[in-house]
Amino acid sequence: MSQRIPVIEGLFAERSDGPRLIGSRCTTCATPYFPKSPVCHNPGCDQSKMEDAAFGPTGVLFSFAVQNYPPPPPAKYDEPYRPYAVGMVDLPEGLRVLGRIATDDFSQLRGGLPVHLIVDRMYHDSEGNEVVTWQFRPAPVLAQADDRRMKP
Amino acid sequence: MTEVAVLGVGMHPFGKFEGKSVGDLCRTAVVAALADAGISWREIEAVAAASSRFSGGKGWGLNGNDVVEDMGSTGVPVYNLSAGCSAGGNALNVGYTLVASGLHDVVLVVGGEKMPKGFIQTSGVEEKTDPEFLRQRCIGVSGPAFWGMLCRRRMEDYGTSEEHLAKIAVKAHANSVHNPYARFRKPFTLEEVLKSPMVCFPLRLYEICPVSDGAAAAILCSARFARRKTSKPVWVASSTVATARFDDGVTRHLAAVSPKGRTMHSEAKIAVEKAFERAGLGPRDLNLVELQDNTVYYELAFPEEWGLCSEGEAERLVEKGETVPTGKLPINPSGGFQSFGEATTAMGVFQVAELTWQLRGEAGGRQVPHARVGLGQTIGLGGNATAVVLKS
């Protein structure tokens, strides 16, 4: 029977209070890391002391682009290929995270748009399993008409 | 430190050459550079070669030892340098350092590539320890999509229009018409660029560079050696290598620390600013720039990040046509990556060849009038960058 499986284990969790990215933080300098880092890479930090941390579920879109053409391996996608948006999202925890932007209406996307973390389908593997990954969905409240939009 | 001269440069034209190996391409470039320098292969004392290994071992790239074997094994030391798309600049820097240190009098710098078709595949392993694998498998963000994100933000911040982007591509191809080494040598209209397919919104097919086969070589030598060979050498005023800062706002892995300011492409900014400082020259001294235009976006972002123009001024320079060879700030008179396509390891050396021809006044229909000082710059996956300042 087909299952819902994470694209890579250990990068995100679906908790009762919503999805989170799984990372870590240095308790000396407060630098956040995603994915988890065994040590702190901040050259200004004198003592690496790492603890587990979870990030999300809210963020603000910094920028986005549309993958209009199918990406090369090792990316995977279901046929027929459908363009999707990717973006950089600034989290309040001080992280800028890459991820898919879960919307078909690319024209609503712009920097500063509030987004929230979800876990959703990316592709199906050879056994028919639904492979899921972390994504950011535009918060519905600000997804309103804007005449300055550029049509992707 | 001894002064370092560019004694000779050579290239193999860029394109797709089914019947040729990377060795064939490099031999053409090396033979041309030796002839240009007026020296024989036996006079080369060391070789710095560019190699394009990426994350997870992915890459093609040149093995400098193959070039030496092909030209004739003389027992010289070979340095193979890997820095993604910045490798040519790294090889140039190592060649420069070998001569500047007084260790060698004459050094060959070479880069060449036979590129696979299509988008550059940036990871060759299926391992979750490889950040490029994670980026591609978990998100699926190709190189052009990455450039697209950076470009899109600029459009929102500075009002960059689709026409600005297209105009940069039109300028690149207008220059390439005069460059016999370019792959695409036909002029493009604004309409043709704007009607080209969207690859990764907001970037269109003619606003990003394809991959090409090609090679470039440069002979660097000491001032003492140069004066025996020529009365008008081109000098390397400075050559630098840098890597990205921790607080850079361009996410290289799945995430980065949110930057406090607009820190972007810090590796390129550090390399260029250090190059100016070491050359004792500044943006006002520049007559031309050969910068890494994988995408037209870089021609807007880089000049102001390096202080060549003020913040938000780049679009105005494009509008007024100031970046053409006869303008106030000529950018990529060669035609740039847009017209050549990228043969990754060759690019840093290709820029030195173009700058040398420009400073000698040998650039024909794309010549920048009275060119005396030129800047070259590369940026490569993994947070690599290089800069070089040449002067006549």
XYZ file of C-alpha atoms in Angstrom:
544
model
C 0.000 0.000 0.000
C 1.328 3.434 -0.858
C 2.526 5.572 2.019
C 3.325 9.192 2.766
C 7.079 9.402 3.269
C 9.486 12.328 3.876
C 11.834 13.184 1.027
C 14.742 12.908 3.492
C 14.440 11.701 7.100
C 15.208 14.097 9.935
C 14.755 17.467 8.238
C 11.198 18.234 9.337
C 8.542 16.985 11.733
C 4.749 17.052 11.656
C 3.838 17.820 15.256
C 0.421 18.187 16.847
C 0.939 21.971 16.855
C 1.935 22.002 13.191
C 5.024 21.287 11.086
C 8.516 22.371 12.111
C 11.948 22.371 10.515
C 14.411 20.369 12.604
C 17.701 22.114 13.222
C 19.956 23.273 15.959
C 21.172 26.419 17.662
C 24.427 27.457 19.308
C 23.680 28.487 22.881
C 26.810 30.670 23.000
C 26.052 32.967 20.063
C 22.389 32.044 19.316
C 23.133 31.221 15.646
C 20.397 28.972 14.221
C 21.148 26.122 11.811
C 19.016 24.144 9.384
C 19.646 21.256 8.907
C 21.217 20.371 12.265
C 24.861 21.259 12.566
C 27.170 19.353 14.929
C 29.239 22.505 15.483
C 28.810 26.277 15.277
C 30.307 27.817 12.116
C 30.080 31.448 13.221
C 33.664 32.780 13.011
C 32.769 35.308 15.722
C 31.717 32.597 18.191
C 34.320 31.480 20.704
C 32.641 28.345 22.000
C 30.457 25.986 20.001
C 27.614 24.678 22.197
C 24.852 23.136 20.145
C 21.310 22.253 21.177
C 18.443 20.877 19.112
C 15.953 23.450 17.886
C 12.733 23.484 15.864
C 11.908 26.346 13.496
C 8.633 27.652 12.096
C 5.810 27.718 11.348
C 5.740 31.401 10.322
C 7.999 33.359 7.993
C 8.204 36.200 5.480
C 8.981 35.704 1.800
C 12.253 37.402 0.803
C 12.038 36.538 -2.865
C 10.894 33.839 -5.252
C 11.326 32.454 -8.760
C 9.388 29.972 -10.845
C 10.999 26.745 -12.022
C 9.317 26.954 -15.425
C 11.445 24.158 -16.878
C 12.037 20.733 -15.308
C 15.165 20.841 -13.114
C 18.078 18.422 -13.683
C 18.775 15.378 -11.455
C 18.933 14.719 -8.562
C 15.657 16.713 -8.493
C 12.560 14.530 -8.979
C 9.044 15.360 -10.145
C 5.855 13.695 -11.339
C 5.025 13.634 -15.046
C 3.597 15.668 -16.638
C 5.867 18.361 -15.215
C 4.123 21.346 -13.665
C 6.082 24.564 -12.936
C 6.397 25.451 -9.248
C 7.645 28.425 -7.268
C 10.739 28.333 -5.078
C 11.653 31.005 -2.586
C 13.850 32.297 0.184
C 11.898 32.744 3.415
C 13.115 34.696 6.447
C 12.034 33.052 9.720
C 11.729 35.088 12.925
C 14.324 32.753 14.478
C 16.947 34.434 12.249
C 17.131 31.879 9.449
C 16.746 32.431 5.713
C 15.412 29.108 4.405
C 15.027 27.852 0.846
C 11.849 26.012 -0.012
C 9.020 25.515 -2.404
C 6.285 28.121 -2.261
C 3.002 26.225 -2.294
C 0.760 28.154 -4.660
C -0.378 27.970 -8.265
C -1.034 31.707 -8.340
C 2.503 33.005 -8.781
C 1.209 36.502 -9.464
C 0.350 37.001 -5.782
C 3.952 36.449 -4.686
C 6.176 39.339 -3.635
C 8.814 40.105 -1.010
C 7.382 40.717 2.437
C 4.466 38.312 2.012
C 3.749 36.343 5.215
C 3.994 32.583 4.681
C 3.608 29.536 6.882
C 5.292 26.185 6.907
C 3.478 23.128 5.575
C 4.498 19.605 4.628
C 3.126 18.617 1.252
C 3.575 16.303 -1.722
C 6.532 16.735 -4.043
C 6.490 13.597 -6.226
C 5.624 9.882 -6.174
C 8.425 7.335 -5.920
C 8.652 4.141 -7.988
C 6.509 2.250 -5.444
C 3.762 4.841 -5.653
C 4.551 6.380 -2.275
C 3.715 10.042 -1.848
C 7.013 11.792 -1.150
C 6.552 14.943 0.922
C 8.799 17.907 1.708
C 8.656 21.188 3.629
C 7.021 24.055 1.759
C 5.799 27.550 2.507
C 2.213 28.545 1.823
C 1.304 32.218 1.438
C -0.847 33.330 4.361
C -4.352 33.857 2.936
C -4.940 37.176 4.693
C -2.549 39.144 2.479
C -3.182 37.287 -0.761
C -5.216 40.135 -2.144
C -5.299 41.984 -5.458
C -2.291 44.131 -6.281
C -2.149 45.989 -9.577
C 1.632 46.260 -9.512
C 2.051 42.504 -9.901
C 4.125 41.217 -12.745
C 2.546 38.257 -14.501
C 4.876 35.251 -14.299
C 57.255 40.572 -4.790
C 58.200 40.978 -8.428
C 55.916 42.638 -10.984
C 53.936 40.144 -13.104
C 53.129 40.593 -16.794
C 50.672 38.877 -19.118
C 53.036 37.972 -21.933
C 50.605 36.091 -24.140
C 47.015 34.909 -24.337
C 45.152 32.445 -26.524
C 41.722 30.893 -26.879
C 39.816 28.162 -28.616
C 36.498 29.570 -29.889
C 33.463 28.698 -27.748
C 30.652 26.471 -29.025
C 29.742 22.783 -29.171
C 32.462 20.657 -30.730
C 31.353 17.043 -30.973
C 34.577 15.721 -32.468
C 37.011 17.428 -30.087
C 38.273 16.527 -26.626
C 38.996 18.999 -23.845
C 42.662 18.312 -24.611
C 42.163 19.390 -28.226
C 40.536 22.642 -27.082
C 43.299 23.366 -24.569
C 46.069 22.614 -27.051
C 44.665 25.227 -29.446
C 44.512 27.817 -26.654
C 47.985 26.996 -25.288
C 49.646 26.990 -28.717
C 48.029 30.374 -29.460
C 49.157 31.814 -26.104
C 52.741 30.585 -26.613
C 52.821 32.113 -30.107
C 51.369 35.362 -28.757
C 54.075 35.415 -26.051
C 56.795 34.533 -28.534
C 58.092 31.646 -26.434
C 58.310 27.867 -26.741
C 56.583 25.227 -24.613
C 59.958 24.280 -23.116
C 60.226 27.714 -21.495
C 57.119 27.117 -19.322
C 58.299 26.528 -15.740
C 54.978 25.674 -14.068
C 51.299 25.178 -14.941
C 48.222 26.325 -13.014
C 45.125 24.573 -14.381
C 41.462 25.118 -13.518
C 39.352 22.118 -12.555
C 35.599 22.289 -12.000
C 34.759 19.861 -9.235
C 31.480 20.675 -7.552
C 29.712 19.425 -4.496
C 29.600 15.647 -4.150
C 32.357 15.151 -6.694
C 30.203 16.374 -9.575
C 32.112 18.078 -12.308
C 33.993 17.691 -15.554
C 36.993 19.775 -15.731
C 40.423 19.774 -16.813
C 43.345 17.814 -15.515
C 46.364 20.063 -16.044
C 48.603 17.006 -16.165
C 46.862 15.955 -19.396
C 47.723 19.320 -20.958
C 51.373 18.937 -19.967
C 51.497 15.392 -21.320
C 49.885 16.549 -24.553
C 52.266 19.476 -25.020
C 55.283 17.404 -23.983
C 56.164 16.145 -20.499
C 58.940 18.420 -19.315
C 58.674 17.558 -15.622
C 57.170 20.937 -14.635
C 54.974 21.275 -11.536
C 51.215 21.278 -12.222
C 48.662 22.821 -9.871
C 45.034 21.723 -10.431
C 42.685 24.238 -8.843
C 39.026 23.585 -8.081
C 36.539 26.352 -7.289
C 33.387 25.692 -9.359
C 32.842 28.456 -11.927
C 35.584 30.464 -10.229
C 38.320 27.921 -10.964
C 39.844 29.849 -13.885
C 40.307 32.852 -11.636
C 41.838 30.659 -8.935
C 44.315 29.198 -11.433
C 45.195 32.714 -12.569
C 45.814 33.722 -8.964
C 48.086 30.737 -8.324
C 49.990 31.408 -11.548
C 50.327 35.060 -10.526
C 51.552 34.094 -7.047
C 54.156 31.694 -8.424
C 55.656 34.485 -10.538
C 55.175 37.333 -8.028
C 56.942 35.297 -5.335
C 59.987 34.981 -7.539
C 59.675 31.187 -7.592
C 59.155 30.993 -11.360
C 59.790 33.323 -14.303
C 57.249 31.917 -16.771
C 53.984 30.172 -15.893
C 51.083 28.863 -18.003
C 47.523 29.333 -16.741
C 44.927 27.250 -18.579
C 41.235 26.428 -18.336
C 39.114 24.389 -20.714
C 35.878 22.457 -20.676
C 33.621 20.097 -22.565
C 30.240 20.687 -20.938
C 27.312 18.244 -20.802
C 24.049 19.456 -22.362
C 21.294 21.253 -20.483
C 21.122 22.676 -16.983
C 24.286 22.222 -14.949
C 23.802 19.284 -12.610
C 25.351 20.456 -9.354
C 25.407 17.261 -7.287
C 26.623 13.848 -8.300
C 25.796 11.896 -5.158
C 22.642 10.763 -3.368
C 23.871 11.547 0.137
C 22.130 13.680 2.710
C 25.470 15.066 3.847
C 25.842 16.825 0.477
C 24.090 20.209 0.627
C 23.636 20.403 -3.144
C 21.947 17.003 -3.168
C 19.562 18.174 -0.436
C 18.755 21.399 -2.295
C 17.946 19.591 -5.504
C 16.115 16.586 -4.055
C 14.135 18.367 -1.319
C 13.298 21.555 -3.243
C 14.400 21.314 -6.884
C 15.982 24.734 -7.324
C 18.116 24.927 -10.475
C 20.875 27.490 -10.980
C 18.655 29.779 -13.082
C 15.915 29.590 -10.406
C 18.457 30.742 -7.871
C 19.469 33.688 -10.051
C 15.777 34.318 -10.629
C 15.139 34.735 -6.890
C 17.945 37.265 -6.578
C 16.791 39.113 -9.674
C 13.149 39.167 -8.619
C 14.023 40.826 -5.301
C 16.014 43.474 -7.117
C 13.055 44.166 -9.399
C 10.901 44.808 -6.329
C 13.513 46.952 -4.585
C 14.746 49.063 -7.487
C 12.005 48.902 -10.096
C 14.093 46.893 -12.537
C 11.893 46.185 -15.565
C 11.818 43.278 -17.996
C 13.146 45.745 -20.575
C 16.204 46.511 -18.418
C 17.028 42.810 -18.263
C 16.504 42.336 -21.990
C 18.553 45.408 -22.861
C 21.603 43.925 -21.129
C 21.296 40.796 -23.284
C 20.938 42.938 -26.422
C 24.121 44.844 -25.468
C 26.035 41.575 -24.887
C 25.157 40.243 -28.326
C 25.864 43.566 -30.046
C 29.432 43.221 -28.686
C 29.774 39.555 -29.600
C 29.196 40.329 -33.279
C 32.770 41.678 -33.191
C 34.306 38.759 -31.288
C 35.532 35.826 -33.405
C 35.790 33.602 -30.296
C 32.151 34.022 -29.212
C 29.643 31.196 -29.712
C 26.679 33.425 -30.552
C 27.707 36.178 -32.940
C 24.389 37.495 -34.166
C 22.640 40.616 -32.905
C 19.413 40.178 -30.911
C 16.565 42.704 -30.812
C 14.840 43.698 -27.586
C 11.714 41.965 -28.881
C 13.553 38.704 -29.582
C 14.915 38.622 -26.035
C 11.533 39.490 -24.515
C 9.858 36.746 -26.557
C 12.389 34.068 -25.627
C 10.953 31.333 -23.374
C 10.730 31.913 -19.627
C 13.259 29.527 -18.048
C 12.869 30.550 -14.428
C 10.626 33.567 -13.972
C 11.690 36.368 -14.081
C 14.617 35.205 -16.250
C 14.217 34.264 -19.909
C 16.304 31.969 -22.087
C 18.307 34.823 -23.629
C 18.945 36.371 -20.213
C 20.924 33.428 -18.819
C 24.038 31.825 -20.230
C 24.079 28.322 -21.691
C 26.965 25.886 -21.290
C 29.633 25.707 -23.974
C 32.843 23.932 -24.876
C 35.879 26.207 -24.928
C 39.364 26.889 -23.618
C 41.602 29.811 -22.752
C 45.270 30.154 -21.816
C 47.532 32.899 -20.513
C 51.304 33.086 -20.119
C 52.359 35.041 -17.039
C 55.970 36.097 -16.523
C 58.247 38.231 -14.389
C 59.035 41.852 -15.299
C 62.608 40.843 -16.099
C 61.461 38.183 -18.564
C 58.756 40.433 -20.043
C 61.199 43.221 -20.874
C 63.286 40.795 -22.930
C 60.250 39.928 -25.037
C 58.157 43.065 -25.446
C 58.345 46.834 -25.068
C 54.673 47.159 -24.117
C 53.644 44.421 -21.682
C 50.248 44.243 -19.983
C 50.710 44.113 -16.194
C 48.795 42.225 -13.533
C 48.166 45.075 -11.079
C 46.566 42.632 -8.611
C 44.964 39.202 -8.407
C 42.753 38.070 -5.523
C 40.690 35.129 -4.310
C 37.945 35.285 -1.674
C 35.194 33.176 -0.172
C 31.765 34.141 1.129
C 31.229 35.638 4.565
C 29.237 33.842 7.249
C 26.613 36.626 7.285
C 25.994 36.574 3.514
C 22.313 36.744 2.570
C 22.584 34.320 -0.342
C 21.596 30.879 0.940
C 24.254 28.406 -0.168
C 22.799 25.377 1.551
C 19.198 24.797 2.654
C 19.375 27.854 4.862
C 21.632 30.696 5.960
C 21.586 33.174 8.781
C 19.243 36.047 7.873
C 21.642 38.919 7.118
C 21.366 42.225 8.970
C 21.747 44.327 5.850
C 21.788 43.726 2.118
C 24.918 41.576 2.245
C 24.907 39.607 -1.014
C 27.674 37.999 -3.078
C 30.166 38.934 -0.345
C 32.829 36.705 -1.916
C 32.840 38.812 -5.090
C 32.762 42.087 -3.176
C 35.718 41.062 -0.993
C 37.735 39.857 -4.011
C 37.117 43.041 -6.015
C 37.717 45.451 -3.128
C 40.965 43.675 -2.218
C 42.009 43.762 -5.871
C 41.491 47.537 -5.974
C 43.350 47.986 -2.688
C 46.355 45.901 -3.719
C 46.518 47.556 -7.145
C 46.389 51.002 -5.551
C 43.550 51.743 -7.943
C 39.826 52.394 -7.549
C 36.568 52.260 -9.488
C 37.314 55.652 -11.096
C 40.479 54.295 -12.669
C 38.621 51.511 -14.493
C 38.128 51.688 -18.243
C 36.328 48.373 -18.564
C 34.996 45.380 -16.618
C 34.684 41.736 -17.594
C 32.327 40.333 -14.962
C 30.664 36.956 -14.621
C 27.278 37.413 -16.296
C 25.772 33.929 -15.936
C 22.641 36.016 -15.856
C 21.998 39.620 -16.852
C 21.058 40.245 -13.192
C 24.736 40.244 -12.199
C 25.398 43.222 -14.477
C 22.969 45.190 -12.310
C 23.946 43.887 -8.859
C 27.732 43.675 -9.110
C 28.670 47.190 -10.302
C 26.944 48.833 -7.360
C 28.041 46.240 -4.798
C 31.624 47.038 -5.808
C 31.156 50.813 -5.782
C 31.413 51.219 -9.562
C 28.101 53.084 -9.404
C 25.704 54.118 -6.655
C 22.889 51.939 -5.268
C 20.034 51.653 -7.745
C 22.038 53.420 -10.474
C 22.817 50.308 -12.516
C 19.440 50.357 -14.304
C 19.988 54.017 -15.275
C 23.403 53.151 -16.751
C 21.746 50.416 -18.824
C 18.967 52.792 -19.948
C 21.489 55.396 -21.078
C 23.686 52.840 -22.817
C 26.663 53.639 -20.585
C 27.777 49.987 -20.390
C 28.571 49.650 -24.116
C 32.273 49.769 -25.142
C 32.082 53.511 -25.840
C 30.075 54.318 -22.673
C 31.133 55.601 -19.250
C 31.330 52.109 -17.695
C 31.933 49.475 -20.396
C 30.837 46.045 -19.116
C 31.721 42.819 -20.911
C 32.820 44.211 -24.279
C 33.745 40.587 -25.125
C 30.052 39.720 -25.247
C 30.359 38.031 -21.856
C 29.042 34.657 -20.728
C 25.763 35.573 -22.464
C 27.484 35.361 -25.858
C 30.093 32.715 -25.080
C 28.173 30.294 -22.916
C 30.005 28.994 -19.925
C 32.883 26.546 -20.182
C 33.280 26.721 -16.415
C 37.019 26.476 -15.846
C 37.958 28.553 -18.878
C 36.064 31.685 -17.823
C 38.541 33.364 -15.466
C 41.257 32.896 -18.103
C 38.979 33.990 -20.949
C 38.457 37.286 -19.100
C 42.228 37.817 -18.870
C 42.552 37.181 -22.617
C 39.858 39.756 -23.391
C 41.286 42.343 -20.970
C 44.752 41.841 -22.483
C 43.489 42.377 -26.028
C 41.554 45.448 -24.880
C 44.566 46.985 -23.090
C 46.741 46.350 -26.146
C 44.146 47.997 -28.378
C 43.649 44.767 -30.348
C 39.913 44.245 -29.724
C 38.694 45.422 -33.145
C 35.035 46.390 -33.408
C 34.457 45.892 -29.663
C 37.473 47.979 -28.589
C 37.020 50.238 -25.553
C 38.681 53.540 -26.518
C 41.878 54.367 -24.577
C 41.588 51.286 -22.327
C 44.397 51.337 -19.736
C 42.902 49.598 -16.671
C 40.529 46.608 -16.686
C 38.863 44.446 -14.017
C 37.979 40.761 -14.366
C 35.816 38.854 -11.863
C 34.461 35.351 -11.349
C 32.067 33.789 -8.849
C 31.702 30.045 -8.285
C 29.470 27.574 -6.498
C 30.503 27.022 -2.892
C 31.102 30.706 -2.165
C 34.175 31.217 -4.362
C 35.189 34.412 -6.137
C 38.231 35.954 -7.782
C 39.222 39.320 -9.178
C 42.080 40.543 -11.323
C 43.116 44.058 -12.300
C 45.205 44.434 -15.454
C 46.870 47.661 -16.544
C 48.823 48.693 -19.624
